[in-house]
Amino acid sequence: MRRVVIVEDHPLMQAALEATLEGADGFTVVGTATSGHQAEPLVSRTQPDLGPASRTTR
């Protein structure tokens, strides 16, 4: 089972990602955050197999 953390600031997108992953074989969502700042302690605490990656380009 792959443990996943979702980091997404849009509530609808976060819910859709969580529902999709929870419904897929081999994945479990161990936490969600709305920012990288919130994600740091969450990732440290939950030790996910898959975690946040930025899609923002600046």
mmCIF file of N, CA and C in Angstrom:
data_model
loop_
_atom_site.group_PDB
_atom_site.id
_atom_site.type_symbol
_atom_site.label_atom_id
_atom_site.label_comp_id
_atom_site.label_asym_id
_atom_site.label_seq_id
_atom_site.Cartn_x
_atom_site.Cartn_y
_atom_site.Cartn_z
ATOM 1 N N MET A 1 0.848 -1.178 0.000
ATOM 2 C CA MET A 1 0.000 0.000 0.000
ATOM 3 C C MET A 1 0.894 1.241 0.000
ATOM 4 N N ARG A 2 0.709 2.109 -0.966
ATOM 5 C CA ARG A 2 1.447 3.379 -1.047
ATOM 6 C C ARG A 2 0.750 4.434 -0.197
ATOM 7 N N ARG A 3 1.500 5.019 0.712
ATOM 8 C CA ARG A 3 0.981 6.075 1.587
ATOM 9 C C ARG A 3 1.234 7.418 0.914
ATOM 10 N N VAL A 4 0.178 8.238 0.800
ATOM 11 C CA VAL A 4 0.240 9.476 0.023
ATOM 12 C C VAL A 4 -0.181 10.678 0.863
ATOM 13 N N VAL A 5 0.522 11.792 0.673
ATOM 14 C CA VAL A 5 0.115 13.087 1.216
ATOM 15 C C VAL A 5 -0.294 13.957 0.031
ATOM 16 N N ILE A 6 -1.449 14.603 0.143
ATOM 17 C CA ILE A 6 -1.943 15.510 -0.897
ATOM 18 C C ILE A 6 -1.780 16.943 -0.411
ATOM 19 N N VAL A 7 -1.172 17.779 -1.245
ATOM 20 C CA VAL A 7 -1.048 19.206 -0.941
ATOM 21 C C VAL A 7 -1.696 19.967 -2.090
ATOM 22 N N GLU A 8 -2.822 20.584 -1.792
ATOM 23 C CA GLU A 8 -3.598 21.305 -2.813
ATOM 24 C C GLU A 8 -4.394 22.396 -2.121
ATOM 25 N N ASP A 9 -4.318 23.623 -2.650
ATOM 26 C CA ASP A 9 -5.002 24.737 -1.994
ATOM 27 C C ASP A 9 -6.445 24.927 -2.445
ATOM 28 N N HIS A 10 -6.862 24.276 -3.491
ATOM 29 C CA HIS A 10 -8.253 24.366 -3.942
ATOM 30 C C HIS A 10 -9.049 23.203 -3.338
ATOM 31 N N PRO A 11 -10.040 23.487 -2.492
ATOM 32 C CA PRO A 11 -10.773 22.433 -1.783
ATOM 33 C C PRO A 11 -11.413 21.383 -2.697
ATOM 34 N N LEU A 12 -11.979 21.801 -3.808
ATOM 35 C CA LEU A 12 -12.621 20.846 -4.710
ATOM 36 C C LEU A 12 -11.595 19.909 -5.337
ATOM 37 N N MET A 13 -10.465 20.447 -5.756
ATOM 38 C CA MET A 13 -9.405 19.622 -6.342
ATOM 39 C C MET A 13 -8.817 18.684 -5.294
ATOM 40 N N GLN A 14 -8.631 19.184 -4.074
ATOM 41 C CA GLN A 14 -8.107 18.342 -3.001
ATOM 42 C C GLN A 14 -9.049 17.168 -2.733
ATOM 43 N N ALA A 15 -10.341 17.444 -2.674
ATOM 44 C CA ALA A 15 -11.329 16.386 -2.436
ATOM 45 C C ALA A 15 -11.354 15.386 -3.586
ATOM 46 N N ALA A 16 -11.241 15.872 -4.817
ATOM 47 C CA ALA A 16 -11.242 14.978 -5.980
ATOM 48 C C ALA A 16 -10.011 14.078 -5.984
ATOM 49 N N LEU A 17 -8.859 14.645 -5.690
ATOM 50 C CA LEU A 17 -7.635 13.841 -5.625
ATOM 51 C C LEU A 17 -7.725 12.788 -4.528
ATOM 52 N N GLU A 18 -8.215 13.198 -3.378
ATOM 53 C CA GLU A 18 -8.340 12.265 -2.258
ATOM 54 C C GLU A 18 -9.306 11.134 -2.592
ATOM 55 N N ALA A 19 -10.453 11.459 -3.171
ATOM 56 C CA ALA A 19 -11.438 10.436 -3.533
ATOM 57 C C ALA A 19 -10.883 9.485 -4.586
ATOM 58 N N THR A 20 -10.171 10.029 -5.555
ATOM 59 C CA THR A 20 -9.593 9.197 -6.613
ATOM 60 C C THR A 20 -8.559 8.236 -6.052
ATOM 61 N N LEU A 21 -7.659 8.754 -5.226
ATOM 62 C CA LEU A 21 -6.606 7.897 -4.677
ATOM 63 C C LEU A 21 -7.157 6.882 -3.683
ATOM 64 N N GLU A 22 -8.104 7.291 -2.850
ATOM 65 C CA GLU A 22 -8.689 6.351 -1.888
ATOM 66 C C GLU A 22 -9.456 5.238 -2.604
ATOM 67 N N GLY A 23 -9.983 5.533 -3.789
ATOM 68 C CA GLY A 23 -10.717 4.533 -4.549
ATOM 69 C C GLY A 23 -9.830 3.635 -5.391
ATOM 70 N N ALA A 24 -8.562 3.981 -5.506
ATOM 71 C CA ALA A 24 -7.629 3.204 -6.324
ATOM 72 C C ALA A 24 -6.950 2.133 -5.476
ATOM 73 N N ASP A 25 -6.744 0.987 -6.075
ATOM 74 C CA ASP A 25 -6.026 -0.086 -5.384
ATOM 75 C C ASP A 25 -4.577 0.329 -5.145
ATOM 76 N N GLY A 26 -4.094 0.066 -3.958
ATOM 77 C CA GLY A 26 -2.694 0.288 -3.654
ATOM 78 C C GLY A 26 -2.339 1.652 -3.094
ATOM 79 N N PHE A 27 -3.338 2.513 -2.850
ATOM 80 C CA PHE A 27 -3.069 3.844 -2.316
ATOM 81 C C PHE A 27 -3.918 4.112 -1.086
ATOM 82 N N THR A 28 -3.327 4.807 -0.127
ATOM 83 C CA THR A 28 -4.077 5.321 1.010
ATOM 84 C C THR A 28 -3.579 6.737 1.301
ATOM 85 N N VAL A 29 -4.494 7.657 1.480
ATOM 86 C CA VAL A 29 -4.139 9.039 1.776
ATOM 87 C C VAL A 29 -3.939 9.162 3.286
ATOM 88 N N VAL A 30 -2.718 9.527 3.683
ATOM 89 C CA VAL A 30 -2.401 9.629 5.110
ATOM 90 C C VAL A 30 -2.504 11.054 5.626
ATOM 91 N N GLY A 31 -2.753 12.011 4.716
ATOM 92 C CA GLY A 31 -2.928 13.388 5.150
ATOM 93 C C GLY A 31 -3.109 14.333 3.989
ATOM 94 N N THR A 32 -3.683 15.493 4.307
ATOM 95 C CA THR A 32 -3.852 16.548 3.310
ATOM 96 C C THR A 32 -3.423 17.876 3.918
ATOM 97 N N ALA A 33 -2.960 18.767 3.056
ATOM 98 C CA ALA A 33 -2.560 20.111 3.467
ATOM 99 C C ALA A 33 -2.902 21.072 2.336
ATOM 100 N N THR A 34 -2.998 22.346 2.683
ATOM 101 C CA THR A 34 -3.322 23.344 1.666
ATOM 102 C C THR A 34 -2.118 24.181 1.249
ATOM 103 N N SER A 35 -0.960 23.925 1.845
ATOM 104 C CA SER A 35 0.244 24.678 1.476
ATOM 105 C C SER A 35 1.486 23.856 1.804
ATOM 106 N N GLY A 36 2.587 24.250 1.198
ATOM 107 C CA GLY A 36 3.854 23.603 1.505
ATOM 108 C C GLY A 36 4.242 23.790 2.960
ATOM 109 N N HIS A 37 3.897 24.957 3.501
ATOM 110 C CA HIS A 37 4.186 25.235 4.909
ATOM 111 C C HIS A 37 3.463 24.236 5.816
ATOM 112 N N GLN A 38 2.208 23.950 5.521
ATOM 113 C CA GLN A 38 1.443 22.958 6.294
ATOM 114 C C GLN A 38 1.948 21.546 6.030
ATOM 115 N N ALA A 39 2.450 21.308 4.826
ATOM 116 C CA ALA A 39 2.865 19.957 4.436
ATOM 117 C C ALA A 39 4.128 19.491 5.155
ATOM 118 N N GLU A 40 5.039 20.406 5.456
ATOM 119 C CA GLU A 40 6.312 20.010 6.060
ATOM 120 C C GLU A 40 6.147 19.169 7.324
ATOM 121 N N PRO A 41 5.425 19.639 8.347
ATOM 122 C CA PRO A 41 5.271 18.798 9.539
ATOM 123 C C PRO A 41 4.425 17.552 9.268
ATOM 124 N N LEU A 42 3.481 17.651 8.346
ATOM 125 C CA LEU A 42 2.638 16.504 8.002
ATOM 126 C C LEU A 42 3.475 15.385 7.394
ATOM 127 N N VAL A 43 4.359 15.742 6.476
ATOM 128 C CA VAL A 43 5.232 14.752 5.843
ATOM 129 C C VAL A 43 6.177 14.148 6.875
ATOM 130 N N SER A 44 6.722 14.976 7.755
ATOM 131 C CA SER A 44 7.609 14.466 8.811
ATOM 132 C C SER A 44 6.886 13.491 9.724
ATOM 133 N N ARG A 45 5.641 13.806 10.049
ATOM 134 C CA ARG A 45 4.868 12.980 10.979
ATOM 135 C C ARG A 45 4.367 11.689 10.337
ATOM 136 N N THR A 46 3.929 11.751 9.078
ATOM 137 C CA THR A 46 3.274 10.592 8.458
ATOM 138 C C THR A 46 4.204 9.724 7.621
ATOM 139 N N GLN A 47 5.369 10.257 7.226
ATOM 140 C CA GLN A 47 6.341 9.507 6.429
ATOM 141 C C GLN A 47 5.698 8.819 5.215
ATOM 142 N N PRO A 48 5.105 9.592 4.298
ATOM 143 C CA PRO A 48 4.447 8.992 3.138
ATOM 144 C C PRO A 48 5.449 8.431 2.130
ATOM 145 N N ASP A 49 4.965 7.523 1.281
ATOM 146 C CA ASP A 49 5.773 7.015 0.173
ATOM 147 C C ASP A 49 5.777 8.018 -0.982
ATOM 148 N N LEU A 50 4.664 8.712 -1.145
ATOM 149 C CA LEU A 50 4.521 9.734 -2.190
ATOM 150 C C LEU A 50 4.077 11.024 -1.538
ATOM 151 N N GLY A 51 4.683 12.121 -1.966
ATOM 152 C CA GLY A 51 4.351 13.378 -1.320
ATOM 153 C C GLY A 51 4.246 14.526 -2.289
ATOM 154 N N PRO A 52 4.290 15.721 -1.753
ATOM 155 C CA PRO A 52 4.024 16.912 -2.550
ATOM 156 C C PRO A 52 5.066 17.169 -3.625
ATOM 157 N N ALA A 53 4.570 17.665 -4.734
ATOM 158 C CA ALA A 53 5.414 18.166 -5.818
ATOM 159 C C ALA A 53 4.741 19.429 -6.342
ATOM 160 N N SER A 54 5.514 20.446 -6.541
ATOM 161 C CA SER A 54 4.936 21.714 -6.979
ATOM 162 C C SER A 54 4.614 21.689 -8.462
ATOM 163 N N ARG A 55 3.451 22.242 -8.790
ATOM 164 C CA ARG A 55 3.101 22.402 -10.200
ATOM 165 C C ARG A 55 3.140 23.867 -10.581
ATOM 166 N N THR A 56 3.562 24.699 -9.648
ATOM 167 C CA THR A 56 3.647 26.134 -9.883
ATOM 168 C C THR A 56 5.012 26.477 -10.463
ATOM 169 N N THR A 57 5.024 27.283 -11.494
ATOM 170 C CA THR A 57 6.294 27.749 -12.050
ATOM 171 C C THR A 57 6.390 29.246 -11.841
ATOM 172 N N ARG A 58 7.518 29.669 -11.356
ATOM 173 C CA ARG A 58 7.737 31.101 -11.102
ATOM 174 C C ARG A 58 9.080 31.505 -11.632
#
